[in-house]
Amino acid sequence: MRFLLIEDNKQLASAVVDRLMLDGHVVDHAPDIQTAHDFRSTTVYDLILLDIMLPDGDGRSFLAACRNQDSRTPVIVLTARSEVADRVGMLDLGADDYMVKPIDFSELEARCRAVLRRRGGEARNLLTLGDVQFDSKSGTLSVGAHTVQLRARELRLFEVLANAPDKVFAKASLVDQLVSYDEDVSENAIEVYVGRLRRHLHGSGVKITTIRGLGYKLEVA
C-alpha cells in the first residue's frame, strides 16, 4: 500500500515512515500542506495520515479540500488535540479515524489495517482465494498445510494483486505502489518479487499470469 504522511515534526515523521516501511508499505512524507497537494496531484494513495497543525495552514483545510474533490482516500488524523469537539469535528469533515499523540505504533498499524479493510468492504485480515489463504496482519501465505512468511514487498505486491483478481497491473503501476519517491527501484525488481510469489503459490489454484506488453494479473482457478 502507498501512504502519504503529512507531518511537520521531522523526528516523529521519520519514526512513522520507518515503522510503516518495515511492514512493506510505501510512505511519502510531506512536511506541509502545499507539498501534500503536490504529491496528491501526481500520485494515488491508499491512505493518508494527517497532522492538524502544519507550517502553512490547518490540516482540516486539506481534508476538506480532499472531500470536496470527491476523494475517497481514507484519512487518519494524527494530532495532539484530545478534546471531544475536535474529534467530532474531524470526523464530520470526513476523517476515517483519529489518533491522539503520542502515537503507539502498534495501535497505528492496527488502525491503518482496520480503516483499509472498512474502505475495501472487508471485515477481517484473512483473505481466501481458492485453496490459498493470505493473512495481511501476520504476513503469511498458506497453500494447503504449507505456510510461508512473506517478505515485506512480496506481502504488499500480493496484497495489491489479490485485492483485484483478474485485473492487469502494469509494472510501472506496481512500482508506484511499492516504492516511495526516495527509493530508486527499477521495474525489473517487480519481476523478482513476482518470481518469488510464483514459487510460494506453486501447486495451488492461484497463479500470477504475465500479460505480454501489459503487466501481471492474479487468477484463481
Coordinates of C-alpha atoms in Angstrom, one line a residue:
M1 CA 0.0 0.0 0.0
R2 CA 1.1 3.6 -0.7
F3 CA 0.6 6.1 2.2
L4 CA 1.0 9.8 2.4
L5 CA 2.2 11.1 5.8
I6 CA 1.6 14.9 6.3
E7 CA 3.6 15.8 9.4
D8 CA 6.0 18.7 10.2
N9 CA 7.7 17.1 13.1
K10 CA 10.8 15.5 11.5
Q11 CA 11.6 13.1 14.3
L12 CA 8.0 11.8 14.5
A13 CA 7.7 11.6 10.7
S14 CA 10.9 9.6 10.4
A15 CA 9.8 7.2 13.1
V16 CA 6.4 6.7 11.4
V17 CA 7.9 6.2 8.0
D18 CA 10.5 3.7 9.2
R19 CA 7.8 1.7 11.1
L20 CA 5.4 1.5 8.2
M21 CA 8.1 0.7 5.7
L22 CA 9.1 -2.2 7.8
D23 CA 5.6 -3.6 7.1
G24 CA 6.3 -3.2 3.4
H25 CA 4.2 0.0 2.9
V26 CA 5.4 2.8 0.7
V27 CA 5.3 6.1 2.5
D28 CA 5.8 9.6 1.0
H29 CA 6.4 12.3 3.6
A30 CA 5.0 15.8 3.1
P31 CA 6.1 18.4 5.8
D32 CA 3.4 20.9 4.8
I33 CA 0.1 21.2 3.1
Q34 CA 1.4 22.5 -0.2
T35 CA 3.8 19.6 -0.6
A36 CA 0.9 17.3 0.2
H37 CA -1.2 18.8 -2.5
D38 CA 1.7 18.5 -5.0
F39 CA 2.1 14.8 -4.1
R40 CA -1.6 14.1 -4.5
S41 CA -1.7 15.8 -7.9
T42 CA 0.6 13.1 -9.3
T43 CA 0.1 10.1 -7.1
V44 CA -2.9 8.0 -6.0
Y45 CA -2.6 7.0 -2.3
D46 CA -4.3 4.1 -0.4
L47 CA -4.2 6.0 2.9
I48 CA -3.4 9.5 4.2
L49 CA -2.0 10.2 7.7
L50 CA -2.7 13.8 8.5
D51 CA -1.4 16.2 11.2
I52 CA -3.5 19.2 12.0
M53 CA -1.1 22.0 13.0
L54 CA 1.1 22.5 9.9
P55 CA 3.5 25.3 9.0
D56 CA 1.4 26.6 6.1
G57 CA -2.1 26.0 7.5
D58 CA -4.6 23.8 9.2
G59 CA -4.8 20.1 8.3
R60 CA -8.6 20.5 8.3
S61 CA -8.5 22.7 5.2
F62 CA -6.5 19.9 3.4
L63 CA -9.1 17.3 4.5
A64 CA -12.0 19.5 3.4
A65 CA -10.3 20.1 0.0
C66 CA -9.9 16.3 -0.5
R67 CA -13.5 15.6 0.3
N68 CA -14.7 18.5 -1.8
Q69 CA -12.9 16.8 -4.7
D70 CA -14.8 13.6 -4.0
S71 CA -11.7 11.8 -2.9
R72 CA -12.5 8.7 -1.0
T73 CA -8.9 8.0 0.1
P74 CA -9.1 7.0 3.8
V75 CA -7.6 9.6 6.2
I76 CA -6.4 9.1 9.7
V77 CA -5.8 12.3 11.7
L78 CA -2.8 12.4 14.0
T79 CA -2.9 15.3 16.4
A80 CA -2.2 16.5 20.0
R81 CA -5.7 17.7 20.3
S82 CA -7.7 15.4 22.5
E83 CA -11.0 17.3 23.1
V84 CA -14.2 15.5 22.0
A85 CA -15.2 18.6 20.0
D86 CA -12.0 18.3 17.9
R87 CA -12.5 14.6 17.3
V88 CA -16.1 15.1 16.3
G89 CA -15.2 18.0 14.0
M90 CA -12.6 16.0 12.2
L91 CA -14.9 13.0 11.7
D92 CA -17.7 15.3 10.4
L93 CA -15.3 16.7 7.9
G94 CA -14.7 13.2 6.5
A95 CA -11.8 11.7 8.5
D96 CA -12.0 8.0 8.8
D97 CA -10.2 7.7 12.2
Y98 CA -8.4 9.8 14.8
M99 CA -5.3 9.2 16.9
V100 CA -4.1 11.5 19.7
K101 CA -0.3 12.0 20.1
P102 CA 1.9 10.5 21.4
I103 CA 1.3 7.7 19.0
D104 CA 1.6 4.0 19.8
F105 CA 3.0 2.4 16.6
S106 CA 1.3 -1.0 17.2
E107 CA -2.1 0.8 17.5
L108 CA -1.3 2.9 14.4
E109 CA -0.6 -0.2 12.4
A110 CA -3.8 -1.8 13.6
R111 CA -5.9 1.3 12.8
C112 CA -4.4 1.5 9.3
R113 CA -5.4 -2.1 8.7
A114 CA -8.9 -1.5 10.1
V115 CA -9.5 1.6 8.0
L116 CA -8.3 -0.1 4.8
R117 CA -10.5 -3.1 5.5
R118 CA -13.5 -1.0 6.0
R119 CA -12.9 1.0 2.9
G120 CA -12.4 -2.2 0.9
G121 CA -15.5 -3.8 2.4
E122 CA -13.6 -6.4 4.3
A123 CA -14.1 -7.2 7.9
R124 CA -11.1 -9.5 8.5
N125 CA -7.4 -9.6 7.8
L126 CA -7.8 -13.1 6.3
L127 CA -8.3 -13.4 2.5
T128 CA -9.2 -16.7 0.9
L129 CA -8.6 -17.3 -2.8
G130 CA -9.4 -20.9 -3.8
D131 CA -7.0 -23.1 -1.8
V132 CA -4.8 -20.2 -0.8
Q133 CA -5.2 -18.2 2.4
F134 CA -3.5 -14.8 2.9
D135 CA -3.2 -13.1 6.3
S136 CA -2.3 -9.4 5.8
K137 CA -1.7 -8.9 9.6
S138 CA 0.8 -11.8 10.1
G139 CA 2.1 -11.5 6.5
T140 CA 1.7 -15.2 5.8
L141 CA 0.6 -17.1 2.8
S142 CA -0.8 -20.6 3.2
V143 CA -1.2 -23.2 0.4
G144 CA -2.9 -26.2 2.0
A145 CA -1.0 -27.1 5.1
H146 CA 2.1 -25.3 4.0
T147 CA 2.6 -21.7 5.3
V148 CA 5.3 -19.2 4.3
Q149 CA 6.2 -15.9 5.8
L150 CA 6.3 -13.3 3.1
R151 CA 9.0 -10.6 2.9
A152 CA 7.7 -7.1 3.1
R153 CA 7.5 -6.3 -0.6
E154 CA 6.3 -9.7 -1.5
L155 CA 3.5 -9.2 1.0
R156 CA 2.4 -5.8 -0.4
L157 CA 2.7 -7.0 -4.0
F158 CA 0.5 -10.0 -3.3
E159 CA -1.9 -7.7 -1.4
V160 CA -2.3 -5.5 -4.5
L161 CA -2.8 -8.3 -6.9
A162 CA -5.1 -10.4 -4.6
N163 CA -7.4 -7.4 -3.9
A164 CA -8.2 -7.2 -7.6
P165 CA -8.2 -10.7 -9.2
D166 CA -8.1 -10.7 -13.0
K167 CA -7.1 -7.0 -13.1
V168 CA -4.0 -6.4 -15.1
F169 CA -1.4 -4.2 -13.4
A170 CA 1.4 -2.6 -15.4
K171 CA 4.9 -2.9 -14.0
A172 CA 5.1 0.9 -13.7
S173 CA 1.9 0.9 -11.7
L174 CA 3.2 -1.8 -9.3
V175 CA 6.5 0.1 -8.8
D176 CA 4.4 3.2 -8.0
Q177 CA 2.5 1.3 -5.3
L178 CA 5.6 -0.4 -3.8
V179 CA 8.3 2.2 -4.0
S180 CA 8.4 5.7 -2.5
Y181 CA 9.9 8.8 -4.2
D182 CA 13.1 8.5 -2.1
E183 CA 13.8 5.0 -3.4
D184 CA 15.5 4.1 -6.7
V185 CA 14.0 0.7 -7.8
S186 CA 13.6 -0.4 -11.4
E187 CA 10.7 -2.2 -12.9
N188 CA 12.9 -5.3 -13.1
A189 CA 12.6 -5.6 -9.3
I190 CA 8.9 -6.4 -9.8
E191 CA 9.9 -9.5 -11.9
V192 CA 12.0 -10.7 -8.9
Y193 CA 9.1 -10.3 -6.5
V194 CA 6.6 -12.0 -8.9
G195 CA 9.0 -14.9 -9.3
R196 CA 9.2 -15.4 -5.5
L197 CA 5.4 -15.3 -5.2
R198 CA 5.0 -17.8 -8.0
R199 CA 7.3 -20.2 -6.1
H200 CA 5.2 -19.8 -3.0
L201 CA 2.0 -20.4 -5.0
H202 CA 3.3 -23.5 -6.8
G203 CA 0.8 -26.3 -6.6
S204 CA -2.2 -24.1 -5.8
G205 CA -5.1 -23.0 -7.8
V206 CA -3.8 -19.4 -7.7
K207 CA -1.4 -18.1 -10.3
I208 CA 0.2 -14.8 -11.4
T209 CA -0.1 -14.6 -15.2
T210 CA 2.1 -12.4 -17.4
I211 CA 0.1 -10.4 -19.9
R212 CA 2.8 -9.7 -22.6
G213 CA 3.3 -6.0 -23.1
L214 CA 0.8 -5.1 -20.4
G215 CA 1.8 -6.5 -17.0
Y216 CA 0.6 -9.1 -14.5
K217 CA -2.7 -10.3 -13.1
L218 CA -3.7 -12.8 -10.4
E219 CA -6.0 -15.6 -11.5
V220 CA -7.9 -18.0 -9.3
A221 CA -8.9 -21.5 -10.7

